[in-house]
mmCIF file of C-alpha atoms in Angstrom:
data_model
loop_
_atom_site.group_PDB
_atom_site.id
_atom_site.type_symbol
_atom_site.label_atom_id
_atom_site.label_comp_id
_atom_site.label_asym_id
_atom_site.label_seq_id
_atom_site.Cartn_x
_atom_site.Cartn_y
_atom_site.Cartn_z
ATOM 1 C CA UNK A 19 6.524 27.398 -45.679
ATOM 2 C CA UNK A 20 3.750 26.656 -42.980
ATOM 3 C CA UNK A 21 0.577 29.178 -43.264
ATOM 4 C CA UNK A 22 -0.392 30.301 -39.662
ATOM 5 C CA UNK A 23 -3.433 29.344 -38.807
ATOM 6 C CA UNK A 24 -6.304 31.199 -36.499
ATOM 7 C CA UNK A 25 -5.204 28.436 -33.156
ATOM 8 C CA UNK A 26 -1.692 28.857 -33.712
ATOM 9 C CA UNK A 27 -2.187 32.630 -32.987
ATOM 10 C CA UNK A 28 -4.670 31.870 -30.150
ATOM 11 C CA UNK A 29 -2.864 28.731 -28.298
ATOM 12 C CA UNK A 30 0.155 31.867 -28.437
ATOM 13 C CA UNK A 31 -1.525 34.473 -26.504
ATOM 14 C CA UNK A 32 -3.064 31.686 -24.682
ATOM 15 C CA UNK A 33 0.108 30.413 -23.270
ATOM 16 C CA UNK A 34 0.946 33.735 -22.548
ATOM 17 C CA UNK A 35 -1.576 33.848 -19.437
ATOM 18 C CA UNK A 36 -0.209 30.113 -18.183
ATOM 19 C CA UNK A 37 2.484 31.812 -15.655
ATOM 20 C CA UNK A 38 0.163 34.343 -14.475
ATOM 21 C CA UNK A 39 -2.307 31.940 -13.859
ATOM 22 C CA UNK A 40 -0.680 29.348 -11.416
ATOM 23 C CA UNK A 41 0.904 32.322 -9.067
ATOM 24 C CA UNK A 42 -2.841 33.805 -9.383
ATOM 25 C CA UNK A 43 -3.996 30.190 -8.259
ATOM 26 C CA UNK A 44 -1.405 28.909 -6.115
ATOM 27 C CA UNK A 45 -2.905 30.866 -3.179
ATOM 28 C CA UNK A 46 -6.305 29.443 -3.888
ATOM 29 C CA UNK A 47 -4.967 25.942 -3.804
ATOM 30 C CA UNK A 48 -3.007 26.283 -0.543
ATOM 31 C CA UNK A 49 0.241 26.268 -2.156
ATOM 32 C CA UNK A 50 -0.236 22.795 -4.023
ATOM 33 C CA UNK A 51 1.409 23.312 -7.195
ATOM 34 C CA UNK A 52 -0.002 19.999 -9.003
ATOM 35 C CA UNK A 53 -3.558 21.451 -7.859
ATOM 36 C CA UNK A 54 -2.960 24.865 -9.877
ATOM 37 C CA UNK A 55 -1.228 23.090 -12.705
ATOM 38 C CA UNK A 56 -4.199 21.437 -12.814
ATOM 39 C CA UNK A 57 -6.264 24.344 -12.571
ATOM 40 C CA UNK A 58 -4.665 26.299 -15.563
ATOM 41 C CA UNK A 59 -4.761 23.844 -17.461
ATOM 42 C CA UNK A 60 -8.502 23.309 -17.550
ATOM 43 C CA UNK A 61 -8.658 26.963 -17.955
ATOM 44 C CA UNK A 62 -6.956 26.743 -20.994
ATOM 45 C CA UNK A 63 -9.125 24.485 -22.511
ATOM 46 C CA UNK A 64 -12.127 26.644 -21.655
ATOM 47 C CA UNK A 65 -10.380 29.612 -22.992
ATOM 48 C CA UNK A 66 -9.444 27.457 -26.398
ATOM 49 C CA UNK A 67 -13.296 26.386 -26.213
ATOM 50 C CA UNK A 68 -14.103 30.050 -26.219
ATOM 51 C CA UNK A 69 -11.450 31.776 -28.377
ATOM 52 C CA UNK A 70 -13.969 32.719 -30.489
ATOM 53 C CA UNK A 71 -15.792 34.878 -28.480
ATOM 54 C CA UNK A 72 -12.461 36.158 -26.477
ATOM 55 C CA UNK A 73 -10.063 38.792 -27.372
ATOM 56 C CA UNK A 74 -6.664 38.721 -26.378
ATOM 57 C CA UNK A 75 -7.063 42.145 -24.804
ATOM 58 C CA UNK A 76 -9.608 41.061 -22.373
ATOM 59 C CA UNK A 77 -8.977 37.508 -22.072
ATOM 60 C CA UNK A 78 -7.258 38.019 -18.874
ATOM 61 C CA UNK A 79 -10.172 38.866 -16.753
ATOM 62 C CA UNK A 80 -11.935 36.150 -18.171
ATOM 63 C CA UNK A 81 -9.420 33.919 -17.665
ATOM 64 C CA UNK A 82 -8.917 34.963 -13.915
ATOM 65 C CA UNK A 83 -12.444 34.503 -13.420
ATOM 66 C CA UNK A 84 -12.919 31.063 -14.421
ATOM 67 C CA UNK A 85 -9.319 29.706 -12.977
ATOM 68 C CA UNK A 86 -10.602 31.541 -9.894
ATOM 69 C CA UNK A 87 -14.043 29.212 -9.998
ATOM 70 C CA UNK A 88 -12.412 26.508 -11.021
ATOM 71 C CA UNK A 89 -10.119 26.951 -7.923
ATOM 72 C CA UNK A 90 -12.876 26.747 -5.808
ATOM 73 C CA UNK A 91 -15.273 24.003 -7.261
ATOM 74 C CA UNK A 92 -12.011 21.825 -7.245
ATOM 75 C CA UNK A 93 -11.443 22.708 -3.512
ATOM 76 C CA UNK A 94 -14.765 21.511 -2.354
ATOM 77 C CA UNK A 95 -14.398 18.327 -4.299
ATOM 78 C CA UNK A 96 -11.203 17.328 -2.586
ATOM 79 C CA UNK A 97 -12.842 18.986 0.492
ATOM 80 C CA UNK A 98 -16.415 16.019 -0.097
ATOM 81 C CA UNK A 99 -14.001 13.181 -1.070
ATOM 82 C CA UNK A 100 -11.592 12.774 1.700
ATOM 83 C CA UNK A 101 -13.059 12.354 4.974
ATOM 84 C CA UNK A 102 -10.623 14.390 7.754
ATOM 85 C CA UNK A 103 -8.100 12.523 9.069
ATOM 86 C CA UNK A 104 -8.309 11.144 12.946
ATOM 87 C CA UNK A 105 -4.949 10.203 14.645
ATOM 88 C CA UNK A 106 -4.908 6.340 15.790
ATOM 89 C CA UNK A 107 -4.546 5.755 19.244
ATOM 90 C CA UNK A 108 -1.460 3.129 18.642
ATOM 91 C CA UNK A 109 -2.465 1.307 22.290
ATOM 92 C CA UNK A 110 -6.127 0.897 21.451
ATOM 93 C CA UNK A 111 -5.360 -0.979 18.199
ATOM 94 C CA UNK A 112 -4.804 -4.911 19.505
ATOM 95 C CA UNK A 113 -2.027 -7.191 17.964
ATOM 96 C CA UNK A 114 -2.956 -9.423 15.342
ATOM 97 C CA UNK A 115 -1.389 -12.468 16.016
ATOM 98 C CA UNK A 116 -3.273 -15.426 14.845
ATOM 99 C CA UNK A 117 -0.479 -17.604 15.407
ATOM 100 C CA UNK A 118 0.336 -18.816 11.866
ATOM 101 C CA UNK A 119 4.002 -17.478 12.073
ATOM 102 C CA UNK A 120 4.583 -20.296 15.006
ATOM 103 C CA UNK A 121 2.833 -22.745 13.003
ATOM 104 C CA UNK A 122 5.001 -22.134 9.829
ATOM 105 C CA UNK A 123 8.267 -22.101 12.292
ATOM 106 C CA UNK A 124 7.261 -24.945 13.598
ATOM 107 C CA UNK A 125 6.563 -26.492 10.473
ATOM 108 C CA UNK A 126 9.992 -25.437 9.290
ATOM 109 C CA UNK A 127 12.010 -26.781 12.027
ATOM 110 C CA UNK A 128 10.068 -30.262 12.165
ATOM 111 C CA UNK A 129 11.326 -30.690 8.325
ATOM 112 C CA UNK A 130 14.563 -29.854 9.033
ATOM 113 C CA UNK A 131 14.614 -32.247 12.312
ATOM 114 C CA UNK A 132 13.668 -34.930 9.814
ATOM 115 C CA UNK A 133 16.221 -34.593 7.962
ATOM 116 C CA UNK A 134 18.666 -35.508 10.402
ATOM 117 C CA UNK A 135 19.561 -38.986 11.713
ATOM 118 C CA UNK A 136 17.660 -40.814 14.427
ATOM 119 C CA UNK A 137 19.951 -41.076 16.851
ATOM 120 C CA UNK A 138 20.993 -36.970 16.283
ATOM 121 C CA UNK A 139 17.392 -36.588 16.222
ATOM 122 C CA UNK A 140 16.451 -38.277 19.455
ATOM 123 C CA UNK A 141 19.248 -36.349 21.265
ATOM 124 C CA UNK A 142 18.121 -32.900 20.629
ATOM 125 C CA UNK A 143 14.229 -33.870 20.971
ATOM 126 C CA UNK A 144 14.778 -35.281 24.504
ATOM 127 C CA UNK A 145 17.330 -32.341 25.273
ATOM 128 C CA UNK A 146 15.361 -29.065 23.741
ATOM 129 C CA UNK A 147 12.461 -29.725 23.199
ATOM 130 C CA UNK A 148 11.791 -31.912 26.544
ATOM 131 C CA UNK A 149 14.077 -30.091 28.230
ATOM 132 C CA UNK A 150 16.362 -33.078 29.744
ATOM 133 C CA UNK A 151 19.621 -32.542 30.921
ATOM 134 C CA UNK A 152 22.461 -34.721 29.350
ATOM 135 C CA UNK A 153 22.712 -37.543 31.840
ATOM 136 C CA UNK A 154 19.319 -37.982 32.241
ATOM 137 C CA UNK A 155 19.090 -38.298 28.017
ATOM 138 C CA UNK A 156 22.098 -40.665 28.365
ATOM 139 C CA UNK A 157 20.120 -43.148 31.047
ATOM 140 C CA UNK A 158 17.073 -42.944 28.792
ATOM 141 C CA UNK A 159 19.018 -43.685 25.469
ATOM 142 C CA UNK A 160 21.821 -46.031 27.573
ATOM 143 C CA UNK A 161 24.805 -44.463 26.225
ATOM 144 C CA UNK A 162 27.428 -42.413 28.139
ATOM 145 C CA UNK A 163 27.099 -38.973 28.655
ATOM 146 C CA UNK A 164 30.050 -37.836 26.325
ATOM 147 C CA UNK A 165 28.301 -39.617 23.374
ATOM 148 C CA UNK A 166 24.689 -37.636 23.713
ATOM 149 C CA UNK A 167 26.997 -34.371 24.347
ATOM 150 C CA UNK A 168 28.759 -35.439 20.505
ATOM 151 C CA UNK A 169 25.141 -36.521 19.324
ATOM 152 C CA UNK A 170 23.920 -32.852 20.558
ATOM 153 C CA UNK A 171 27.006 -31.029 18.739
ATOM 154 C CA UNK A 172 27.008 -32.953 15.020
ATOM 155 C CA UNK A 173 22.971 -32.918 15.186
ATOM 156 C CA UNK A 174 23.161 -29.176 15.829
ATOM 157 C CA UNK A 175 25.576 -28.916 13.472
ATOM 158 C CA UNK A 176 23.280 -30.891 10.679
ATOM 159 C CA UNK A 177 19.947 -28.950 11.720
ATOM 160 C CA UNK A 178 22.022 -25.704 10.933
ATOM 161 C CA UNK A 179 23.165 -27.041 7.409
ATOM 162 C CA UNK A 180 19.256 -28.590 6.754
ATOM 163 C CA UNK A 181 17.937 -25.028 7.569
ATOM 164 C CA UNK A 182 20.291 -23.067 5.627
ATOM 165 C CA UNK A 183 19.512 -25.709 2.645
ATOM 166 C CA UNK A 184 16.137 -24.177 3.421
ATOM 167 C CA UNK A 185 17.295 -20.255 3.018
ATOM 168 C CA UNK A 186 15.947 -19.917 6.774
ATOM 169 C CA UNK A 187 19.757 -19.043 8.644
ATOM 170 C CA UNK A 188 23.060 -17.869 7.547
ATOM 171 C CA UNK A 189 26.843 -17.901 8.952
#
C-alpha cells in the first residue's frame, strides 16, 4: 500500500483551482484558450514552488493574483514580439517573373524535338516555330504538300509520346 506523501495532497488541491483558473483567465487572454492553458499552468508551478508557504484555504487568492499577472506580462510579450499587421496592397506588389519558367519550357521542348526524326523535325520547325504555311514548307523541303501535312501529323504525334516519356503531358 502506497504512503501519501505531502505533494500528493498538494498537486490535489492544486488541481482543484485548474478549472477556475482558465474561465478566470480566458477573459484576460481575449478568449485564446492555448494562451490561458498556458497561463494556469505556469501558475501551477508557482503555486507547487510555494506550497509551503500556501494553505489550501487561501490559495485561491493567491493563485488569482499571480494567473492574473501572469495574464498580463504574457500579453505585453506577444503585444512587443509581433509587429501589427498591415494589409498588402495586391497591385503595388510587381510580378516576379525572371523568365526561368520559359527557359526550362523551352529547354523541355528542344529535347523532346530532338528526339524526333529529321525530316518530322524540319516540318514542324519551319511550320511552328517559323510560322510557314504548308506549301511554302513543301517548296523549301521539295516535297508535295500532302507529305509535309503527314510529316506535321506523325511528328506531332512523336513530340506528344517524347513529352509524355518526359511526365510533361497526358491523354
Amino acid at each position: 500500500m502506497a504512503v501519501p506523501r505531502r505533494g500528493d495532497k498538494v498537486g490535489a488541491w492544486l488541481a482543484s483551482y485548474r478549472r477556475p483558473l482558465i474561465g478566470f483567465v480566458l477573459p484576460l487572454v481575449n478568449g485564446d484558450l492555448q494562451a490561458a492553458e498556458d497561463v494556469v499552468q505556469e501558475t501551477m508551478i508557482r503555486g507547487w514552488q510555494h506550497a509551503e508557504e500556501l494553505h489550501q484555504q487561501g490559495a485561491g487568492s493567491w493563485l488569482h493574483t499571480v494567473a492574473r499577472n501572469l495574464a498580463i506580462s504574457s500579453y505585453h510579450r506577444r503585444r512587443r514580439a509581433r509587429p501589427p499587421e498591415v494589409p498588402l496592397d495586391e497591385a503595388a506588389v510587381p510580378a516576379a517573373d525572371d523568365g526561368l519558367d520559359g527557359r526550362l519550357d523551352a529547354w523541355v521542348i528542344a529535347a523532346a524535338l530532338n528526339s524526333l526524326s529529321a525530316e518530322h523535325r524540319v516540318v514542324i520547325e519551319e511550320l511552328y516555330y517559323r510560322q510557314r504555311s504548308v506549301a511554302e514548307v513543301a517548296a523549301l523541303l521539295a516535297v508535295p504538300e500532302g507529305t509535309v501535312r503527314s510529316r506535321c501529323f506523325y511528328g506531332l504525334r512523336a513530340l506528344r509520346q517524347a513529352l509524355e516519356g518526359q511526365g510533361i503531358t497526358s491523354t
